[in-house]
Amino acid sequence: MCLCIWVMCDQRYREGAYTLLCHSCIQLLQRVLEHVVDTGVPGGFMEAGVFRGGASMYMQAFLVAHDIDGVECSRPVVLADSFKGIPPPRTRQQDQKWTGSHAAGLDMVKSNFWRYNLYRPNLQFIQGIWVVTPAVRLCLQQHGRHMGEV
């Protein structure tokens, strides 16, 4: 079983923000993480469309703060993104205004984890326009708002 959170909050760009999630969406993520851990649901966490990695950093910080599996954090946290901004739409009918926006780059995302001492071996990065399922068991998947296809 994998719980999927599809974020539909107002994602106004905030300069310097690590995430586009609004406060209520972060609170929802917190409640879901608590439920997953409290009930012993197995599997990793995934964010698809990561921007600067803020939601994934939050998931990782939750694992570290709650000492889940100690320092090594065996529960995977997977970040999937092109790391080049929002890709162009596949059809003419889709909105093109977001194409290329919200580009952070893989190195910037990784450095954000290092900055807050959250970089651990459990982090996995899938770079590119991905259409495959990661090779880990997931229990939580968080999608960015502007995903063209899921």
mmCIF file of N, CA and C in Angstrom, residues 33 43-47 50 52-64 68-81 83 106-127 134-136 138:
data_model
loop_
_atom_site.group_PDB
_atom_site.id
_atom_site.type_symbol
_atom_site.label_atom_id
_atom_site.label_comp_id
_atom_site.label_asym_id
_atom_site.label_seq_id
_atom_site.Cartn_x
_atom_site.Cartn_y
_atom_site.Cartn_z
ATOM 1 N N LEU A 33 3.125 11.433 8.117
ATOM 2 C CA LEU A 33 4.371 10.815 8.573
ATOM 3 C C LEU A 33 4.184 10.194 9.953
ATOM 4 N N GLY A 43 8.022 0.760 4.383
ATOM 5 C CA GLY A 43 8.292 1.403 3.097
ATOM 6 C C GLY A 43 8.908 2.774 3.238
ATOM 7 N N GLY A 44 9.340 3.284 2.090
ATOM 8 C CA GLY A 44 10.021 4.562 2.049
ATOM 9 C C GLY A 44 9.098 5.697 1.669
ATOM 10 N N PHE A 45 9.673 6.880 1.633
ATOM 11 C CA PHE A 45 8.956 8.099 1.273
ATOM 12 C C PHE A 45 9.498 8.596 -0.059
ATOM 13 N N MET A 46 8.639 9.153 -0.888
ATOM 14 C CA MET A 46 9.069 9.667 -2.186
ATOM 15 C C MET A 46 8.422 11.012 -2.444
ATOM 16 N N GLU A 47 9.198 11.920 -3.037
ATOM 17 C CA GLU A 47 8.655 13.173 -3.536
ATOM 18 C C GLU A 47 8.934 13.226 -5.027
ATOM 19 N N VAL A 50 10.570 17.912 -7.007
ATOM 20 C CA VAL A 50 11.075 18.313 -5.683
ATOM 21 C C VAL A 50 11.431 19.786 -5.529
ATOM 22 N N ARG A 52 13.354 22.548 -4.678
ATOM 23 C CA ARG A 52 14.623 22.633 -3.940
ATOM 24 C C ARG A 52 14.752 21.560 -2.863
ATOM 25 N N GLY A 53 13.793 20.630 -2.821
ATOM 26 C CA GLY A 53 13.882 19.501 -1.906
ATOM 27 C C GLY A 53 13.240 19.692 -0.552
ATOM 28 N N GLY A 54 12.500 20.760 -0.353
ATOM 29 C CA GLY A 54 11.956 21.091 0.971
ATOM 30 C C GLY A 54 11.078 20.018 1.591
ATOM 31 N N ALA A 55 10.137 19.462 0.833
ATOM 32 C CA ALA A 55 9.262 18.431 1.398
ATOM 33 C C ALA A 55 10.056 17.172 1.727
ATOM 34 N N SER A 56 11.009 16.824 0.867
ATOM 35 C CA SER A 56 11.861 15.664 1.142
ATOM 36 C C SER A 56 12.760 15.923 2.345
ATOM 37 N N MET A 57 13.240 17.148 2.470
ATOM 38 C CA MET A 57 14.036 17.509 3.640
ATOM 39 C C MET A 57 13.192 17.366 4.907
ATOM 40 N N TYR A 58 11.925 17.747 4.810
ATOM 41 C CA TYR A 58 11.022 17.623 5.951
ATOM 42 C C TYR A 58 10.833 16.153 6.321
ATOM 43 N N MET A 59 10.641 15.295 5.309
ATOM 44 C CA MET A 59 10.489 13.868 5.564
ATOM 45 C C MET A 59 11.754 13.299 6.218
ATOM 46 N N GLN A 60 12.896 13.679 5.686
ATOM 47 C CA GLN A 60 14.175 13.200 6.226
ATOM 48 C C GLN A 60 14.377 13.716 7.649
ATOM 49 N N ALA A 61 14.074 14.983 7.878
ATOM 50 C CA ALA A 61 14.226 15.562 9.218
ATOM 51 C C ALA A 61 13.309 14.852 10.214
ATOM 52 N N PHE A 62 12.125 14.463 9.760
ATOM 53 C CA PHE A 62 11.207 13.712 10.618
ATOM 54 C C PHE A 62 11.856 12.393 11.040
ATOM 55 N N LEU A 63 12.439 11.680 10.091
ATOM 56 C CA LEU A 63 13.101 10.410 10.408
ATOM 57 C C LEU A 63 14.257 10.614 11.379
ATOM 58 N N VAL A 64 15.058 11.642 11.130
ATOM 59 C CA VAL A 64 16.214 11.919 11.986
ATOM 60 C C VAL A 64 15.752 12.352 13.378
ATOM 61 N N ILE A 68 14.421 7.337 13.761
ATOM 62 C CA ILE A 68 13.934 6.144 13.073
ATOM 63 C C ILE A 68 15.151 5.380 12.552
ATOM 64 N N ASP A 69 15.352 4.207 13.051
ATOM 65 C CA ASP A 69 16.466 3.336 12.656
ATOM 66 C C ASP A 69 17.829 3.964 12.925
ATOM 67 N N GLY A 70 17.919 4.866 13.882
ATOM 68 C CA GLY A 70 19.194 5.473 14.241
ATOM 69 C C GLY A 70 19.721 6.408 13.163
ATOM 70 N N VAL A 71 21.000 6.650 13.187
ATOM 71 C CA VAL A 71 21.628 7.613 12.286
ATOM 72 C C VAL A 71 21.525 7.185 10.829
ATOM 73 N N GLU A 72 21.518 5.895 10.558
ATOM 74 C CA GLU A 72 21.548 5.412 9.182
ATOM 75 C C GLU A 72 20.227 5.579 8.435
ATOM 76 N N CYS A 73 19.104 5.677 9.131
ATOM 77 C CA CYS A 73 17.800 5.846 8.486
ATOM 78 C C CYS A 73 17.615 4.842 7.349
ATOM 79 N N SER A 74 17.239 3.620 7.685
ATOM 80 C CA SER A 74 17.081 2.596 6.649
ATOM 81 C C SER A 74 15.848 2.806 5.783
ATOM 82 N N ARG A 75 14.899 3.628 6.216
ATOM 83 C CA ARG A 75 13.709 3.903 5.418
ATOM 84 C C ARG A 75 14.121 4.845 4.289
ATOM 85 N N PRO A 76 13.969 4.439 3.027
ATOM 86 C CA PRO A 76 14.419 5.300 1.922
ATOM 87 C C PRO A 76 13.595 6.578 1.779
ATOM 88 N N VAL A 77 14.270 7.626 1.390
ATOM 89 C CA VAL A 77 13.627 8.869 0.974
ATOM 90 C C VAL A 77 14.088 9.099 -0.468
ATOM 91 N N VAL A 78 13.142 9.036 -1.409
ATOM 92 C CA VAL A 78 13.443 9.097 -2.835
ATOM 93 C C VAL A 78 13.002 10.452 -3.378
ATOM 94 N N LEU A 79 13.884 11.102 -4.109
ATOM 95 C CA LEU A 79 13.580 12.379 -4.759
ATOM 96 C C LEU A 79 13.653 12.162 -6.262
ATOM 97 N N ALA A 80 12.541 12.374 -6.954
ATOM 98 C CA ALA A 80 12.487 12.184 -8.405
ATOM 99 C C ALA A 80 12.156 13.509 -9.077
ATOM 100 N N ASP A 81 13.012 13.914 -9.993
ATOM 101 C CA ASP A 81 12.822 15.206 -10.653
ATOM 102 C C ASP A 81 13.774 15.277 -11.842
ATOM 103 N N PHE A 83 15.305 18.034 -12.247
ATOM 104 C CA PHE A 83 16.254 18.981 -11.664
ATOM 105 C C PHE A 83 16.643 20.050 -12.684
ATOM 106 N N LEU A 106 20.285 19.428 -9.304
ATOM 107 C CA LEU A 106 20.555 18.335 -8.373
ATOM 108 C C LEU A 106 21.589 18.729 -7.321
ATOM 109 N N ASP A 107 22.643 19.421 -7.725
ATOM 110 C CA ASP A 107 23.681 19.807 -6.759
ATOM 111 C C ASP A 107 23.134 20.738 -5.691
ATOM 112 N N MET A 108 22.252 21.668 -6.067
ATOM 113 C CA MET A 108 21.659 22.577 -5.084
ATOM 114 C C MET A 108 20.794 21.802 -4.092
ATOM 115 N N VAL A 109 20.004 20.866 -4.604
ATOM 116 C CA VAL A 109 19.131 20.075 -3.726
ATOM 117 C C VAL A 109 19.972 19.271 -2.740
ATOM 118 N N LYS A 110 21.021 18.619 -3.239
ATOM 119 C CA LYS A 110 21.893 17.857 -2.351
ATOM 120 C C LYS A 110 22.554 18.765 -1.314
ATOM 121 N N SER A 111 22.989 19.945 -1.735
ATOM 122 C CA SER A 111 23.642 20.862 -0.784
ATOM 123 C C SER A 111 22.668 21.342 0.290
ATOM 124 N N ASN A 112 21.380 21.434 -0.044
ATOM 125 C CA ASN A 112 20.389 21.806 0.970
ATOM 126 C C ASN A 112 20.298 20.745 2.059
ATOM 127 N N PHE A 113 20.387 19.477 1.685
ATOM 128 C CA PHE A 113 20.392 18.405 2.687
ATOM 129 C C PHE A 113 21.657 18.481 3.544
ATOM 130 N N TRP A 114 22.805 18.715 2.904
ATOM 131 C CA TRP A 114 24.062 18.842 3.654
ATOM 132 C C TRP A 114 24.009 20.025 4.612
ATOM 133 N N ARG A 115 23.446 21.136 4.169
ATOM 134 C CA ARG A 115 23.390 22.364 4.976
ATOM 135 C C ARG A 115 22.730 22.119 6.330
ATOM 136 N N TYR A 116 21.726 21.266 6.359
ATOM 137 C CA TYR A 116 20.985 21.002 7.594
ATOM 138 C C TYR A 116 21.329 19.633 8.203
ATOM 139 N N ASN A 117 22.453 19.072 7.789
ATOM 140 C CA ASN A 117 22.935 17.792 8.314
ATOM 141 C C ASN A 117 21.887 16.692 8.147
ATOM 142 N N LEU A 118 21.238 16.666 7.001
ATOM 143 C CA LEU A 118 20.203 15.677 6.708
ATOM 144 C C LEU A 118 20.628 14.673 5.638
ATOM 145 N N TYR A 119 21.831 14.852 5.097
ATOM 146 C CA TYR A 119 22.280 13.926 4.045
ATOM 147 C C TYR A 119 22.679 12.602 4.694
ATOM 148 N N ARG A 120 21.983 11.528 4.306
ATOM 149 C CA ARG A 120 22.222 10.199 4.847
ATOM 150 C C ARG A 120 22.219 9.194 3.695
ATOM 151 N N PRO A 121 22.717 7.979 3.939
ATOM 152 C CA PRO A 121 22.753 6.959 2.884
ATOM 153 C C PRO A 121 21.371 6.533 2.374
ATOM 154 N N ASN A 122 20.312 6.822 3.111
ATOM 155 C CA ASN A 122 18.973 6.406 2.683
ATOM 156 C C ASN A 122 18.401 7.281 1.571
ATOM 157 N N LEU A 123 19.034 8.414 1.272
ATOM 158 C CA LEU A 123 18.547 9.296 0.206
ATOM 159 C C LEU A 123 18.833 8.694 -1.157
ATOM 160 N N GLN A 124 17.833 8.736 -2.024
ATOM 161 C CA GLN A 124 17.996 8.258 -3.394
ATOM 162 C C GLN A 124 17.474 9.330 -4.337
ATOM 163 N N PHE A 125 18.236 9.611 -5.377
ATOM 164 C CA PHE A 125 17.868 10.641 -6.345
ATOM 165 C C PHE A 125 17.629 9.991 -7.700
ATOM 166 N N ILE A 126 16.460 10.252 -8.282
ATOM 167 C CA ILE A 126 16.150 9.794 -9.632
ATOM 168 C C ILE A 126 16.100 11.039 -10.498
ATOM 169 N N GLN A 127 17.083 11.175 -11.379
ATOM 170 C CA GLN A 127 17.190 12.367 -12.213
ATOM 171 C C GLN A 127 16.697 12.075 -13.617
ATOM 172 N N PRO A 134 10.383 3.454 -8.783
ATOM 173 C CA PRO A 134 11.670 3.233 -8.118
ATOM 174 C C PRO A 134 11.753 1.821 -7.558
ATOM 175 N N ALA A 135 12.968 1.324 -7.427
ATOM 176 C CA ALA A 135 13.189 -0.054 -6.988
ATOM 177 C C ALA A 135 13.195 -0.166 -5.463
ATOM 178 N N VAL A 136 12.309 0.567 -4.804
ATOM 179 C CA VAL A 136 12.161 0.481 -3.352
ATOM 180 C C VAL A 136 10.679 0.409 -3.030
ATOM 181 N N LEU A 138 7.517 1.697 -1.311
ATOM 182 C CA LEU A 138 7.096 3.021 -0.838
ATOM 183 C C LEU A 138 5.825 2.908 -0.011
#
